Coordinates of C-alpha atoms in Angstrom, one line a residue:
M535 CA 190.3 73.9 118.4
I536 CA 187.4 72.2 120.3
L537 CA 186.2 75.6 121.5
N538 CA 186.2 76.9 117.9
V539 CA 184.1 73.9 116.7
L540 CA 181.7 74.4 119.6
R541 CA 181.4 78.1 118.8
W542 CA 180.5 77.4 115.2
I543 CA 178.0 74.7 116.3
Y544 CA 176.4 77.3 118.5
L545 CA 176.4 80.1 115.9
L546 CA 175.1 77.9 113.0
P547 CA 171.4 78.0 114.0
L548 CA 171.6 81.8 114.4
I549 CA 173.1 82.2 111.0
F550 CA 170.2 80.3 109.4
L551 CA 167.7 82.2 111.3
T552 CA 169.2 85.5 110.2
F553 CA 169.7 84.5 106.6
P554 CA 167.0 82.1 105.2
L555 CA 168.2 79.1 103.3
S556 CA 166.9 80.6 100.0
S557 CA 169.3 83.4 100.5
F558 CA 172.3 81.2 100.2
A559 CA 171.3 78.9 97.3
Q560 CA 168.5 79.7 94.9
E561 CA 166.6 76.6 93.8
K562 CA 166.5 76.0 90.0
Y563 CA 163.0 76.5 88.8
L564 CA 161.6 75.5 85.5
P565 CA 158.5 77.1 83.9
Y566 CA 155.4 75.1 83.1
P567 CA 152.3 76.6 81.5
G568 CA 149.0 75.8 83.3
I569 CA 145.3 76.5 83.1
I570 CA 143.2 77.2 86.2
H571 CA 139.4 77.1 86.4
I572 CA 138.2 74.3 84.0
H573 CA 134.6 73.1 83.8
S574 CA 133.9 69.6 82.5
S575 CA 130.6 68.0 81.5
V576 CA 130.3 67.0 85.2
S577 CA 128.8 70.4 85.9
E578 CA 126.4 72.8 84.3
E579 CA 127.6 74.5 81.1
G580 CA 130.5 72.0 80.7
I581 CA 130.8 70.4 77.3
Y582 CA 133.6 67.8 77.4
P583 CA 134.4 65.1 80.0
P584 CA 137.6 65.8 82.0
A585 CA 139.8 63.3 80.0
R586 CA 138.9 65.1 76.7
L587 CA 139.9 68.5 78.2
V588 CA 143.2 67.1 79.4
S589 CA 143.9 65.7 75.9
L590 CA 143.1 69.1 74.3
A591 CA 145.3 70.9 76.7
R592 CA 148.2 68.5 76.2
D593 CA 148.0 69.0 72.4
K594 CA 148.4 72.8 73.0
G595 CA 151.5 72.4 75.2
I596 CA 149.8 72.9 78.5
K597 CA 151.3 70.9 81.4
I598 CA 149.2 71.7 84.5
L599 CA 145.4 71.7 84.7
I600 CA 143.3 72.7 87.7
F601 CA 139.7 71.6 87.4
S602 CA 136.9 73.6 89.2
D603 CA 133.6 72.1 88.4
Y604 CA 130.6 73.6 90.2
F605 CA 130.3 72.0 93.6
L606 CA 126.6 72.7 94.1
R607 CA 124.2 74.6 91.9
R608 CA 120.9 74.5 93.8
W609 CA 118.6 77.3 94.9
E610 CA 115.4 76.9 96.8
Y611 CA 112.6 79.0 98.3
G612 CA 110.3 77.8 101.1
L613 CA 107.3 79.2 102.9
P614 CA 107.6 80.0 106.6
P615 CA 107.6 78.7 109.2
F616 CA 108.7 75.4 107.8
S617 CA 110.6 76.7 104.7
N618 CA 112.6 73.5 104.4
I619 CA 109.5 71.4 104.0
L620 CA 107.1 73.6 101.9
K621 CA 109.5 74.8 99.2
I622 CA 110.3 74.9 95.5
R623 CA 113.8 74.0 94.3
R624 CA 115.8 74.1 91.1
E625 CA 119.1 72.2 90.7
E626 CA 121.7 72.1 87.9
K627 CA 124.4 69.6 87.3
S628 CA 127.3 69.7 89.8
V629 CA 129.8 67.6 91.6
V630 CA 127.2 67.0 94.3
T631 CA 124.7 65.6 91.8
Y632 CA 127.4 63.6 90.1
G633 CA 128.7 62.3 93.4
V634 CA 131.7 63.7 95.3
R635 CA 133.4 60.4 95.8
R636 CA 132.8 59.4 92.2
Y637 CA 134.3 62.7 91.0
W638 CA 137.3 62.1 93.3
E639 CA 137.8 58.5 92.0
D640 CA 137.5 59.6 88.4
F641 CA 140.4 62.0 88.7
K642 CA 142.6 59.2 90.2
K643 CA 142.1 57.3 86.9
I644 CA 142.6 60.4 84.7
K645 CA 146.0 61.1 86.5
E646 CA 147.1 57.5 85.7
E647 CA 146.0 57.9 82.1
F648 CA 148.1 61.1 81.6
P649 CA 151.3 60.7 83.6
D650 CA 153.0 63.5 81.7
M651 CA 150.4 66.0 83.0
L652 CA 149.8 67.5 86.4
I653 CA 146.0 67.4 87.0
L654 CA 144.6 68.9 90.2
E655 CA 141.0 68.6 91.1
G656 CA 139.0 71.4 92.7
V657 CA 135.6 73.0 92.8
E658 CA 133.9 76.3 92.2
L659 CA 131.3 77.3 94.8
S660 CA 129.1 80.0 96.2
P661 CA 128.8 79.5 100.0
F662 CA 125.8 81.7 100.4
Y663 CA 122.8 83.4 98.7
W664 CA 119.8 85.1 100.1
W665 CA 116.3 86.3 99.1
S666 CA 114.8 89.8 99.0
G667 CA 111.5 91.2 97.9
N668 CA 108.1 89.6 97.5
P669 CA 107.7 86.4 95.5
F670 CA 104.5 87.8 94.0
K671 CA 106.0 91.1 92.9
K672 CA 108.6 92.2 90.4
N673 CA 111.2 92.9 93.1
F674 CA 111.6 89.2 94.1
S675 CA 115.4 88.6 93.8
L676 CA 117.9 85.9 94.5
R677 CA 121.1 87.7 95.7
D678 CA 124.8 86.9 95.5
W679 CA 124.2 83.7 93.6
N680 CA 127.5 84.4 91.7
I681 CA 129.9 85.4 94.5
N682 CA 132.2 82.4 94.0
L683 CA 135.4 81.0 95.3
L684 CA 137.7 78.2 94.0
V685 CA 138.8 75.5 96.4
V686 CA 141.7 73.1 95.6
G687 CA 144.1 70.9 97.4
L688 CA 141.8 69.2 100.0
K689 CA 143.3 65.8 100.9
K690 CA 140.1 63.7 101.2
Y691 CA 136.8 63.6 99.3
Q692 CA 135.0 63.8 102.6
D693 CA 136.5 67.3 103.1
Y694 CA 134.9 68.4 99.9
A695 CA 131.6 66.7 100.8
R696 CA 131.4 68.7 104.1
L697 CA 132.1 72.1 102.6
P698 CA 130.0 74.7 104.5
V699 CA 127.9 75.7 101.6
I700 CA 124.2 76.7 101.8
G701 CA 122.1 73.8 100.4
N702 CA 124.8 71.2 101.1
R703 CA 123.1 68.8 103.4
Y704 CA 123.9 65.6 105.2
I705 CA 122.1 62.8 107.0
L706 CA 123.9 62.0 110.2
P707 CA 123.8 64.9 112.8
R708 CA 127.0 66.7 113.9
L709 CA 127.8 68.4 117.2
K710 CA 126.4 71.7 116.0
D711 CA 123.0 70.1 115.4
I712 CA 122.6 68.7 119.0
P713 CA 120.9 71.9 120.4
H714 CA 118.2 71.9 117.7
L715 CA 117.7 68.2 118.0
S716 CA 117.3 68.6 121.7
V717 CA 114.5 71.1 121.2
C718 CA 112.7 68.6 118.8
L719 CA 113.1 65.8 121.4
L720 CA 111.9 67.9 124.3
L721 CA 108.8 69.0 122.3
V722 CA 107.9 65.3 121.4
I723 CA 108.6 64.1 125.0
L724 CA 106.4 66.9 126.4
G725 CA 103.6 66.1 123.9
I726 CA 103.7 62.4 124.7
S727 CA 103.6 63.2 128.4
L728 CA 100.5 65.4 127.9
L729 CA 98.8 62.7 125.9
K730 CA 99.4 60.2 128.7
K731 CA 97.6 62.7 131.0
Q732 CA 94.7 62.8 128.6
R733 CA 95.4 66.4 127.6
K734 CA 95.0 65.5 123.9
I735 CA 94.9 68.9 122.2
P736 CA 98.2 70.4 123.7
G737 CA 99.7 66.9 123.5
Y738 CA 99.1 66.6 119.8
I739 CA 100.3 70.2 119.2
F740 CA 103.6 69.7 121.0
T741 CA 104.2 66.3 119.4
V742 CA 103.4 67.4 115.9
A743 CA 105.5 70.6 116.4
G744 CA 108.5 68.5 117.5
I745 CA 108.1 66.2 114.4
L746 CA 107.7 69.1 112.0
F747 CA 110.7 70.9 113.5
F748 CA 112.8 67.8 113.0
L749 CA 111.6 67.5 109.4
H750 CA 112.4 71.1 108.9
L751 CA 116.0 70.5 110.1
F752 CA 116.5 67.2 108.2
P753 CA 118.7 66.7 106.2
F754 CA 121.0 68.9 108.1
S755 CA 122.7 71.9 106.6
S756 CA 126.5 72.4 106.4
S757 CA 126.0 76.1 106.6
R758 CA 125.0 77.9 109.8
Y759 CA 123.3 80.7 107.9
N760 CA 119.7 81.1 106.8
L761 CA 118.9 82.3 103.3
Y762 CA 115.7 84.1 104.4
Y763 CA 117.2 86.5 107.0
G764 CA 119.0 88.9 104.7
N765 CA 122.5 89.7 103.7
K766 CA 125.2 88.2 106.0
K767 CA 128.0 90.3 104.4
Y768 CA 131.2 88.2 104.2
R769 CA 130.6 86.0 107.3
P770 CA 129.6 82.8 105.3
Y771 CA 132.6 83.3 103.0
Q772 CA 134.9 83.7 105.9
D773 CA 133.5 80.4 107.3
L774 CA 134.3 78.7 104.0
I775 CA 137.8 80.1 103.9
D776 CA 138.5 79.1 107.5
Y777 CA 137.2 75.6 106.9
V778 CA 139.4 75.1 103.8
R779 CA 142.5 76.4 105.6
E780 CA 141.8 74.1 108.6
K781 CA 141.7 71.1 106.2
G782 CA 145.0 72.2 104.5
G783 CA 143.5 73.3 101.2
L784 CA 143.8 76.5 99.1
V785 CA 141.0 78.9 98.4
F786 CA 140.8 81.8 95.9
W787 CA 138.3 84.5 95.3
S788 CA 136.9 83.9 91.8
Y789 CA 136.6 86.9 89.4
P790 CA 135.8 89.6 92.1
E791 CA 135.3 92.1 89.3
I792 CA 132.9 90.1 87.2
T793 CA 129.1 90.6 87.6
G794 CA 126.5 87.9 87.1
Q795 CA 122.9 88.9 86.3
A796 CA 120.1 86.8 84.8
L797 CA 116.3 86.4 84.8
G798 CA 114.2 83.3 85.4
R799 CA 110.6 82.3 85.9
R800 CA 109.3 80.4 88.9
L801 CA 105.8 81.4 90.0
A802 CA 106.8 85.0 89.4
A803 CA 109.8 86.8 88.0
I804 CA 113.0 85.9 89.8
N805 CA 115.9 88.3 89.5
F806 CA 119.4 86.7 89.9
Y807 CA 121.4 89.6 91.1
T808 CA 125.1 89.8 92.0
L809 CA 127.3 92.9 92.3
T810 CA 131.0 92.9 91.8
Y811 CA 132.9 92.2 95.0
P812 CA 136.5 93.5 94.8
E813 CA 136.2 94.6 98.4
S814 CA 136.2 90.9 99.3
L815 CA 140.0 91.0 99.2
V816 CA 140.1 93.6 102.0
L817 CA 137.1 92.4 104.1
T818 CA 138.2 88.7 104.4
S819 CA 141.4 87.1 105.5
G820 CA 143.2 83.8 105.3
Y821 CA 142.4 83.1 101.7
T822 CA 145.3 82.1 99.3
G823 CA 144.6 84.6 96.5
F824 CA 142.2 85.8 93.8
G825 CA 141.6 85.3 90.1
V826 CA 141.6 87.6 87.1
N827 CA 140.6 87.2 83.5
M828 CA 143.0 89.1 81.2
L829 CA 141.0 88.7 78.0
P830 CA 140.7 92.0 76.1
G831 CA 137.7 94.0 77.4
T832 CA 137.5 92.3 80.8
P833 CA 138.0 94.5 83.9
H834 CA 141.3 94.2 85.8
N835 CA 141.4 97.2 88.1
L836 CA 142.4 94.9 91.0
I837 CA 145.8 94.3 89.6
L838 CA 146.6 97.9 88.5
A839 CA 148.9 100.0 90.7
E840 CA 147.1 101.2 93.9
G841 CA 144.2 98.9 93.5
Q842 CA 142.6 96.6 96.1
W843 CA 145.4 94.0 95.7
D844 CA 148.0 96.6 96.7
K845 CA 146.0 97.5 99.8
V846 CA 146.1 93.9 100.9
L847 CA 149.8 93.5 100.2
T848 CA 150.7 96.7 102.0
G849 CA 148.6 95.5 104.9
Y850 CA 150.6 92.3 105.0
C851 CA 153.9 94.4 105.0
A852 CA 152.6 96.5 107.9
G853 CA 151.8 93.4 109.9
K854 CA 148.1 93.7 109.7
R855 CA 147.7 90.4 107.8
S856 CA 149.3 87.0 108.6
Q857 CA 150.0 86.0 105.0
P858 CA 150.3 87.6 101.5
V859 CA 147.7 87.2 98.8
W860 CA 148.5 85.9 95.3
V861 CA 147.0 86.4 91.9
I862 CA 146.0 83.6 89.5
G863 CA 144.6 83.7 86.0
E864 CA 141.2 82.1 85.5
A865 CA 140.4 80.7 82.1
E866 CA 136.9 79.5 82.9
C867 CA 137.6 76.8 80.2
R868 CA 134.8 74.7 78.8
D869 CA 136.0 73.9 75.3
E870 CA 139.0 74.0 73.0
R871 CA 138.6 77.7 72.3
Q872 CA 139.4 78.6 75.9
V873 CA 142.4 76.3 76.2
G874 CA 145.4 78.6 76.1
P875 CA 144.6 82.3 76.1
I876 CA 144.8 82.7 79.9
Q877 CA 147.9 81.0 81.2
N878 CA 149.5 80.6 84.6
I879 CA 153.3 80.0 84.3
F880 CA 154.2 77.8 87.3
F881 CA 157.8 77.7 88.4
L882 CA 158.6 74.3 89.9
P883 CA 161.9 72.7 91.1
K884 CA 160.4 69.4 90.2
F885 CA 157.5 68.4 88.0
S886 CA 155.2 67.0 90.6
E887 CA 151.7 67.6 92.1
E888 CA 153.3 68.5 95.4
Y889 CA 155.3 71.3 93.9
A890 CA 152.4 72.5 91.9
Y891 CA 150.4 73.0 95.1
E892 CA 153.4 74.6 96.7
A893 CA 153.7 77.1 93.8
L894 CA 150.0 78.0 94.3
R895 CA 150.5 78.3 98.0
K896 CA 153.6 80.5 97.7
G897 CA 152.8 82.6 94.7
R898 CA 155.5 81.1 92.5
L899 CA 153.8 81.9 89.2
Y900 CA 152.8 84.7 86.9
V901 CA 149.7 85.2 84.8
R902 CA 149.7 86.1 81.1
Y903 CA 147.4 86.6 78.2
Y904 CA 148.7 84.5 75.3
S905 CA 147.5 84.7 71.7
G906 CA 149.8 82.5 69.6
N907 CA 152.0 84.5 67.3
Q908 CA 150.2 87.8 68.1
I909 CA 150.9 88.2 71.8
N910 CA 153.5 86.1 73.5
V911 CA 155.4 87.5 76.5
S912 CA 157.6 85.1 78.5
L913 CA 159.2 86.1 81.7
E914 CA 162.4 84.0 82.3
D915 CA 163.5 85.7 85.5
F916 CA 162.3 88.1 88.1
R917 CA 164.4 88.3 91.2
I918 CA 165.8 90.7 93.8
Q919 CA 169.4 90.6 95.0
D920 CA 171.2 92.2 97.9
S921 CA 173.5 94.9 96.6
E922 CA 176.0 94.0 99.3
N923 CA 175.9 90.3 98.5
I924 CA 174.5 89.4 95.0
T925 CA 174.6 85.7 95.8
R926 CA 171.7 86.3 98.1
S927 CA 168.4 86.6 96.1
A928 CA 164.7 86.1 96.2
F929 CA 162.5 84.8 93.4
M930 CA 158.8 85.5 92.7
G931 CA 156.7 84.8 95.8
D932 CA 159.8 84.7 98.1
E933 CA 160.8 87.0 101.0
I934 CA 164.4 88.1 101.8
A935 CA 166.1 90.2 104.4
I936 CA 168.9 92.3 102.8
R937 CA 171.6 94.7 104.2
G938 CA 172.2 96.7 101.1
K939 CA 169.9 98.1 98.4
P940 CA 167.5 95.9 96.4
Q941 CA 168.8 95.0 93.0
L942 CA 166.1 93.9 90.5
R943 CA 166.7 91.5 87.7
I944 CA 164.0 91.1 85.0
K945 CA 164.6 89.0 82.0
G946 CA 162.4 87.6 79.2
N947 CA 161.3 87.7 75.6
Y948 CA 158.3 88.8 73.7
T949 CA 156.3 89.0 70.4
V950 CA 153.5 91.5 69.9
K951 CA 151.7 91.7 66.6
P952 CA 150.5 94.1 65.2
L953 CA 153.5 95.9 66.6
E954 CA 152.7 97.9 69.7
D955 CA 154.9 99.2 72.4
L956 CA 155.5 96.7 75.2
R957 CA 155.4 98.7 78.5
L958 CA 156.6 97.3 81.8
E959 CA 155.6 98.9 85.1
V960 CA 157.7 98.1 88.2
I961 CA 155.5 98.6 91.3
R962 CA 156.8 99.0 94.8
N963 CA 154.2 99.1 97.7
G964 CA 151.5 100.0 95.3
K965 CA 153.3 102.8 93.5
I966 CA 154.9 102.7 90.0
I967 CA 158.5 103.4 90.5
K968 CA 159.9 102.7 87.1
S969 CA 158.4 102.2 83.6
F970 CA 160.2 100.7 80.6
V971 CA 159.0 100.8 77.0
F972 CA 160.3 98.2 74.4
K973 CA 159.6 99.2 70.8
D974 CA 161.0 96.2 68.9
E975 CA 160.2 92.5 69.3
G976 CA 162.8 90.5 70.9
V977 CA 164.2 90.2 74.4
F978 CA 164.5 92.3 77.5
D979 CA 167.2 92.0 80.1
L980 CA 167.1 94.6 82.9
E981 CA 169.1 95.0 86.0
F982 CA 168.9 98.1 88.2
Q983 CA 169.2 99.1 91.9
D984 CA 166.4 100.9 93.8
D985 CA 168.2 103.7 95.5
S986 CA 165.0 105.5 96.6
P987 CA 165.0 106.8 100.2
D988 CA 161.5 105.3 100.4
V989 CA 163.2 101.9 100.7
S990 CA 163.7 102.0 104.5
S991 CA 163.9 99.5 107.3
K992 CA 160.5 98.0 106.8
K993 CA 159.0 95.2 104.8
S994 CA 158.3 96.2 101.1
Y995 CA 157.3 94.4 98.0
Y996 CA 157.9 94.6 94.2
R997 CA 155.7 93.3 91.4
L998 CA 155.5 93.7 87.7
N999 CA 152.7 94.6 85.2
F1000 CA 153.2 94.3 81.4
F1001 CA 151.0 96.2 78.8
A1002 CA 150.7 95.9 75.1
G1003 CA 149.3 99.3 74.2
E1004 CA 146.6 99.8 76.8
K1005 CA 145.9 96.1 77.4
I1006 CA 147.5 94.4 80.4
I1007 CA 148.9 91.1 79.3
L1008 CA 151.1 89.9 82.1
V1009 CA 151.1 90.3 85.9
T1010 CA 153.6 88.7 88.4
N1011 CA 153.2 87.8 92.0
P1012 CA 155.3 90.0 94.4
I1013 CA 158.7 89.6 96.0
F1014 CA 159.0 90.8 99.5
I1015 CA 162.1 92.4 101.0
E1016 CA 163.1 93.7 104.5
I1017 CA 166.1 95.8 105.1

């Protein structure tokens, strides 16, 4: 009897290592609609203060809000060799001009004012931009001004204040500044030494050079890149991603398929020029996910089958990436008109800020385009079960090891007006393996087994895309399986 008990005690850890806890008992998740990417009057182009936007969202049944005011909207151009001294600058409203600590404290009060809402503070930022062309010719251009990321979930306001963003400066030197400060100090010491020896001309030159070099460095830059030395590819963005991960936050590529282009006038024509950047998903790593806008007419090639997202997900399954990448829906909400059409449906075991962050971190949400009584598709369930043991299952964003074949369960309801066919694509490893068409409004309740020989002893994933006519209106995050 004692030997049997000891044997079970020995085997129990192995059982839990072989079969994850989620395989034995699926948590009960409840759906909560949320909006991601909200601009308040704190930053440029925002209209309403944060509390007003929360109130508008609550009136429309939204339960989770993620703010992302511009962290810093400042560009500058300086003349060499002291481009940080002899420069022109333009700055727009942002969290930095408002005050990072003040912004943080404001949200503490707003959360207390709306206890029935989950309100998460974050920022939108562009870590890097660079200049090309001649300031006195028509080819003078400010590049990559609109390559943006969203950052949420940092635990301290100081972590936001120190984000490695070009133009984000600070007063007290850090370890990385010591080599440059040492050069300044050596130049000044050498100059003073020469002055004491009555060698005035070289003494003054070295002393002034040291002082000017210090003024050129001060205030110190959070970014290690220079905006006058050309394109740095994705290195500044990877620095930002690594910093956020180190601090325990979440970071998403914002609208990789959206372009931003504008003209301004400062001494000569300045072209603000940004290309789309869908390749960012492949060329960077460690980020949490990326954003899409599913309004009619906006590009969404990233989430179609065999797009860049699928390349990243298959790379994760092949062991080339350490973590999966999730999709979120970006509303870029500034007023009441943008409250509601682009929704993220979070699945939470408990209505709390902690679980909202967990849903973002683990991909436990889907994105939908919602248009009141015209387009309203709700996904109640999307899971994969083991055909040999249907009590073992994985939900959206989960991973599961199975022994049999994967059985998919997809359940929900929909309204589409004017009446169009609702089409569902089931995607496995980037390929469409099944397509279903629903011709009448109502419900869908599907259950089928994937018997394809392509499902082998390797990690795979399944995800769903829904279309109304040719418009994509809902996309899920994937479920991963391993046989």
